[in-house]
XYZ file of C-alpha atoms in Angstrom:
301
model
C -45.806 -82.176 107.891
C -46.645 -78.516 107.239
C -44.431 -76.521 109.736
C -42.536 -73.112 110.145
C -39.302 -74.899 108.967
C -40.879 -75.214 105.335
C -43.342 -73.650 103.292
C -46.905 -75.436 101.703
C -46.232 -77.351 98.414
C -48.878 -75.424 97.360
C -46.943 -71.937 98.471
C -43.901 -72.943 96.655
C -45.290 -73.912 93.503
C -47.106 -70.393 93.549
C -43.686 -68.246 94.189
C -42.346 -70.317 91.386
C -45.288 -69.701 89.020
C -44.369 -65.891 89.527
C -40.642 -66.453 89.795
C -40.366 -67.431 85.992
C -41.533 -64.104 84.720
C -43.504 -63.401 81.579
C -43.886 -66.354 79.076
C -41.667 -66.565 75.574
C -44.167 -68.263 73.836
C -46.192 -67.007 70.993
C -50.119 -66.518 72.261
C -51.284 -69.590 70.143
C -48.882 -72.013 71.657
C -49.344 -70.721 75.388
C -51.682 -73.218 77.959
C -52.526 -69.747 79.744
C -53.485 -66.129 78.812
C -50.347 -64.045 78.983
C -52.027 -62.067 82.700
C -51.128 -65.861 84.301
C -47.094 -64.788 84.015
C -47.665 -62.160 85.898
C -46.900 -61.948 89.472
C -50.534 -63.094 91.007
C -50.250 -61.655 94.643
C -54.430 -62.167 95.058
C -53.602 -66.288 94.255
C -50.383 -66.090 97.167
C -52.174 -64.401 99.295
C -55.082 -66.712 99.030
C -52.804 -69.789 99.355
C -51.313 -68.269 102.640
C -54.053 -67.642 104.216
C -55.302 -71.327 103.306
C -52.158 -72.802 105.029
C -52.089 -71.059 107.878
C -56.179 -72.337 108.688
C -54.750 -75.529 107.741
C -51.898 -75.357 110.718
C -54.690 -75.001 113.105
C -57.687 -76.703 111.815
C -59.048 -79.062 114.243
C -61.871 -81.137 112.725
C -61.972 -83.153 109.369
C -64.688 -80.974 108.602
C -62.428 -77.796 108.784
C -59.842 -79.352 106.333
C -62.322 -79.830 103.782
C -63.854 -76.199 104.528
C -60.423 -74.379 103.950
C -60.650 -76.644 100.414
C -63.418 -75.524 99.117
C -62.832 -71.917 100.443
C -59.720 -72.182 98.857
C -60.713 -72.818 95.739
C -63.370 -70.070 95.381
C -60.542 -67.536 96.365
C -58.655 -68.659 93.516
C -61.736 -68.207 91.079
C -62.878 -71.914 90.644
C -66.044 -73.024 91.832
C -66.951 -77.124 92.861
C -69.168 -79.564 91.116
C -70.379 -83.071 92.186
C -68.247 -85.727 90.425
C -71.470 -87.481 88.749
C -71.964 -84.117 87.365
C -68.716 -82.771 86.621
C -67.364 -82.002 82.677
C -63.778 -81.716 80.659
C -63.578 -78.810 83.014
C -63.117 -80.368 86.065
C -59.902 -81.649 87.959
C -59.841 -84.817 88.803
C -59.238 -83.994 93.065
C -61.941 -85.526 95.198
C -61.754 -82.591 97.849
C -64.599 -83.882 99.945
C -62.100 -86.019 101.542
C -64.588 -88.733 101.697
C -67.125 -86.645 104.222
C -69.915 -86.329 101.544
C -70.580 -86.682 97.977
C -67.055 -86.226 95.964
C -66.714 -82.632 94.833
C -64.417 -81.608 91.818
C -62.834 -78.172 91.474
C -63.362 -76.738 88.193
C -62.682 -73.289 86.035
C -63.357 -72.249 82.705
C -60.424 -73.413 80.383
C -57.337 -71.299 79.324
C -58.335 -68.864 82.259
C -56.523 -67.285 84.840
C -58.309 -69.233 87.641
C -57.579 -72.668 85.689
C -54.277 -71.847 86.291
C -54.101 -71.515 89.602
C -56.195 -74.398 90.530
C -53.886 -76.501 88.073
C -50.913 -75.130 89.921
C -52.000 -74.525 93.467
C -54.509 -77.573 94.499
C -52.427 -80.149 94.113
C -49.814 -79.711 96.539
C -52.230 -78.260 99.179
C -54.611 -80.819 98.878
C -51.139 -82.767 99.706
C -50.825 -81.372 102.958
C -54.422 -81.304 103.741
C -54.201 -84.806 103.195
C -51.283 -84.930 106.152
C -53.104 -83.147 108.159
C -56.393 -85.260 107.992
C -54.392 -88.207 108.551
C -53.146 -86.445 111.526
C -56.703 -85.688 112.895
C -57.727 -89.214 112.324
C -55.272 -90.446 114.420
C -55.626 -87.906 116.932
C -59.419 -88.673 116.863
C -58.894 -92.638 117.059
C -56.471 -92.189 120.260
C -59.125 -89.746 122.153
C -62.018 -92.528 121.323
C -59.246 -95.267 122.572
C -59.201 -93.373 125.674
C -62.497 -92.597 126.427
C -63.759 -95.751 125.427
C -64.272 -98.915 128.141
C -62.298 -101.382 126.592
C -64.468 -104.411 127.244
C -67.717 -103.012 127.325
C -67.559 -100.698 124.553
C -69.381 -97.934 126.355
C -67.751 -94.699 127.311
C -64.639 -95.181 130.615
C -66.340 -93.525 133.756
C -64.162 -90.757 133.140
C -65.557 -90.131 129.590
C -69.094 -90.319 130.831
C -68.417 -87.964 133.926
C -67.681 -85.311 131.876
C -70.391 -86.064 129.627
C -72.720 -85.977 132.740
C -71.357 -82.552 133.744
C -73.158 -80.765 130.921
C -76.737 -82.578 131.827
C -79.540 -80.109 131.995
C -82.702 -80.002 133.722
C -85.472 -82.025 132.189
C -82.226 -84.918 131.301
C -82.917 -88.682 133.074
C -79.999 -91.045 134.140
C -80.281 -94.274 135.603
C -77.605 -96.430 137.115
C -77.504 -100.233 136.336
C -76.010 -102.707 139.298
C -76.145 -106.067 138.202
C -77.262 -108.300 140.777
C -74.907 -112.018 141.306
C -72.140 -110.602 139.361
C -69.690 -111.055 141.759
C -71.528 -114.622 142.036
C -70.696 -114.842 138.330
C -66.760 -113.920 138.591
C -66.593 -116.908 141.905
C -67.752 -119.742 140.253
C -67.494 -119.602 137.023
C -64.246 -117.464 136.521
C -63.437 -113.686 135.547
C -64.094 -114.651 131.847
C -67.264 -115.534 132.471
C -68.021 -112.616 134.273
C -65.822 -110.436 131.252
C -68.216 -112.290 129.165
C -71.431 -111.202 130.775
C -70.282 -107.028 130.823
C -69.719 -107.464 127.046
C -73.531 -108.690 126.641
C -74.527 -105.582 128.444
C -72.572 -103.355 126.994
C -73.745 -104.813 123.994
C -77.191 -104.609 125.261
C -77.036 -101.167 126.384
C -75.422 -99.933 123.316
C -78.427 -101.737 121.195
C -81.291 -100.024 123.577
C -80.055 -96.427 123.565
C -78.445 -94.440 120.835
C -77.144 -90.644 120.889
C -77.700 -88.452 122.123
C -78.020 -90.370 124.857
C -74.512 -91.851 126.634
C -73.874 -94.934 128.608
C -70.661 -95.960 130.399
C -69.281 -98.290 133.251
C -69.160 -96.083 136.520
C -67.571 -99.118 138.197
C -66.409 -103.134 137.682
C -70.663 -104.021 137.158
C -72.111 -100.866 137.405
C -73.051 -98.833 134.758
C -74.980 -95.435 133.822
C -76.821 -94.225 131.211
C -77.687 -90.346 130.333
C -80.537 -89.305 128.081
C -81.159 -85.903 127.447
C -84.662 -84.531 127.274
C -85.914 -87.743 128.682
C -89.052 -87.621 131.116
C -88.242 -89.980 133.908
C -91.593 -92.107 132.625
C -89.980 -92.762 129.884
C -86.335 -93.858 131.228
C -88.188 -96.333 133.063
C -90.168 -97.820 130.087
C -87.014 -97.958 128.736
C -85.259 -99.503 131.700
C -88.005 -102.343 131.634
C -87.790 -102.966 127.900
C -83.938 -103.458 128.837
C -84.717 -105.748 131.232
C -87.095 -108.014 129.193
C -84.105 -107.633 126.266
C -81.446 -108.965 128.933
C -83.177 -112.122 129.487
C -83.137 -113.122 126.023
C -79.668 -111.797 125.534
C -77.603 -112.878 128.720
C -75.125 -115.439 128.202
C -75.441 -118.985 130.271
C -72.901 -117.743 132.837
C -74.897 -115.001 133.637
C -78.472 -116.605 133.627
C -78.590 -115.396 137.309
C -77.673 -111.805 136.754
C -80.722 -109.266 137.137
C -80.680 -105.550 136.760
C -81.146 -103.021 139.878
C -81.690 -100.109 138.346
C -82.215 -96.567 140.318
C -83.470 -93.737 138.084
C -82.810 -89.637 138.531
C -84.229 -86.897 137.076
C -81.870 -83.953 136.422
C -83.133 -81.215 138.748
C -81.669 -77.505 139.289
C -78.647 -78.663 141.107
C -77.191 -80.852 138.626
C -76.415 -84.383 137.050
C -74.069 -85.093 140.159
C -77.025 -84.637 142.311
C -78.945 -86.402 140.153
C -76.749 -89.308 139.955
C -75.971 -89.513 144.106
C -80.107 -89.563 143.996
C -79.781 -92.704 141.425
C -77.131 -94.461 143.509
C -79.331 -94.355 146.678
C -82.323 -95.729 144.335
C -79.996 -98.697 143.544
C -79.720 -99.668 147.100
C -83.150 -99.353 147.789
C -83.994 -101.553 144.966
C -80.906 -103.750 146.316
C -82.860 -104.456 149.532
C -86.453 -104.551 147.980
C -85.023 -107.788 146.154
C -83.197 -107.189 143.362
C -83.858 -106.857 139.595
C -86.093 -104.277 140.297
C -86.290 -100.377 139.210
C -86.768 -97.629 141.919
C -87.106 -93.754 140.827
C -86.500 -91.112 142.707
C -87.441 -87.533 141.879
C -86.903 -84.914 144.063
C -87.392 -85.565 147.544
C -90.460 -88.510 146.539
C -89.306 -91.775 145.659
C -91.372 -94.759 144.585
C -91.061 -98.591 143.739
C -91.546 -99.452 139.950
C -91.485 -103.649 139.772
């Protein structure tokens, strides 16, 4: 790992590039012009400043940025590897987040040198740090991710639902007999039927919208910019998909849905107004959809 107790790769191999002094060999038998011996501050300098983004970049995306902005410092430009010529290094420094891109530089020039010298051990520790990112980003998704449902942990989705805006939808799902489900048939069963929705739910939105299990069979679903017409068209095309999709222990289990409109006091407001729709739906009876917007609420069967 790149820390204060040791310098880059890349930083070493340039203080010993400069280290060795002016070259012995004739002209004709030198890889380099003769200016490459001489102490290149503007390539350390460069390299430094590389590193130290690279301590606190936070995103793959960054990584690969301080790559490419490295390389330009040092006087090489990037080509895509179904273009590239003789000229290029073999390095892939996309790092796999778009089409591979080669450094290259004219040959026997100064900047050839220092990409020959310099990339290799920086795109070293780029590559520990990237690995470090992944597995910071795979432990955060781990964590904000519902285990058997797939769909975002309540806590996940409550912070998602704290940056709703006005003109957003959300609608919370109760499904109706689950606790029927988990009685006589067993807690598999019922583990069973929370995959299919999750499954379901997963299948029926897509981002930016955001679904997650509030509770054991509740669940919520945010869309942003959604009209509440539309959340329910897409509530009842859920509905019609989760009869086709439930599994046999859960051929009982309907969907009592209560839909919200974000308003001007937020998505908590907008998802107490959702929970009360859910219990009016409850004792309308069941599988049902009830809206509420504002201080009007209506039936939608």
């Amino acid at each position: 790992m790149i820390g204060r107790e040791r310098l880059s790769p890349a930083v070493t191999a340039a203080q010993r590039g400069r280290a060795r002094g002016p070259s012995t060999q004739p002209p004709s038998e030198r890889s380099y012009p003769a200016v490459a011996a001489v102490e290149d501050h503007e390539a350390l300098a460069a390299v430094l400043s590389a590193t130290r983004a690279l301590l606190t970049a936070a995103r793959p995306e960054q990584v690969a940025g301080i790559l490419r902005t490295l390389v330009h410092d040092l006087g090489g430009g990037l080509v895509p590897a179904r273009l590239a010529g003789h000229n290029a290094l073999q390095m892939d420094l996309a790092l796999g987040l778009g089409e591979p891109l080669l450094p290259w530089a004219e040959p026997v020039s100064l900047a050839a040198m220092r990409l020959t010298s310099v990339l290799p051990g920086f795109l070293e520790d780029a590559l520990v740090v990237l690995d470090r990112l992944h597995g910071e980003q795979q432990r955060t998704e781990e964590a904000e991710t519902d285990v058997l449902t797939g769909l975002l942990s309540r806590r996940a989705w409550m912070r998602r639902l704290g940056s709703a805006e006005p003109g957003d939808a959300l609608c919370l799902i109760d499904l109706d007999y689950f606790k029927v489900v988990n009685d006589r048939a067993g807690h598999a069963a019922g583990d069973e039927v929370l995959r299919a929705v999750g499954v379901l739910l997963l299948n029926m939105f897509r981002f930016p919208d955001a679904c997650g299990r509030y509770g054991g069979d509740e669940l919520v679903c945010l869309a942003p910019q959604m009209a509440v017409a539309a959340m329910v068209d897409r509530i009842a095309a859920t509905r019609l998909a989760w009869v086709q999709a439930r599994p046999i222990a859960g051929a009982s289990v309907g969907l009592s849905v209560g839909v919200a409109a974000v308003g001007s006091l937020g998505g908590r407001a907008a998802l107490h107004a959702a929970d009360a729709a859910v219990y009016r739906a409850k004792a309308a009876g069941r599988d049902r959809t009830e809206i509420s917007v504002g201080d009007q609420d209506r039936k939608i069967s």
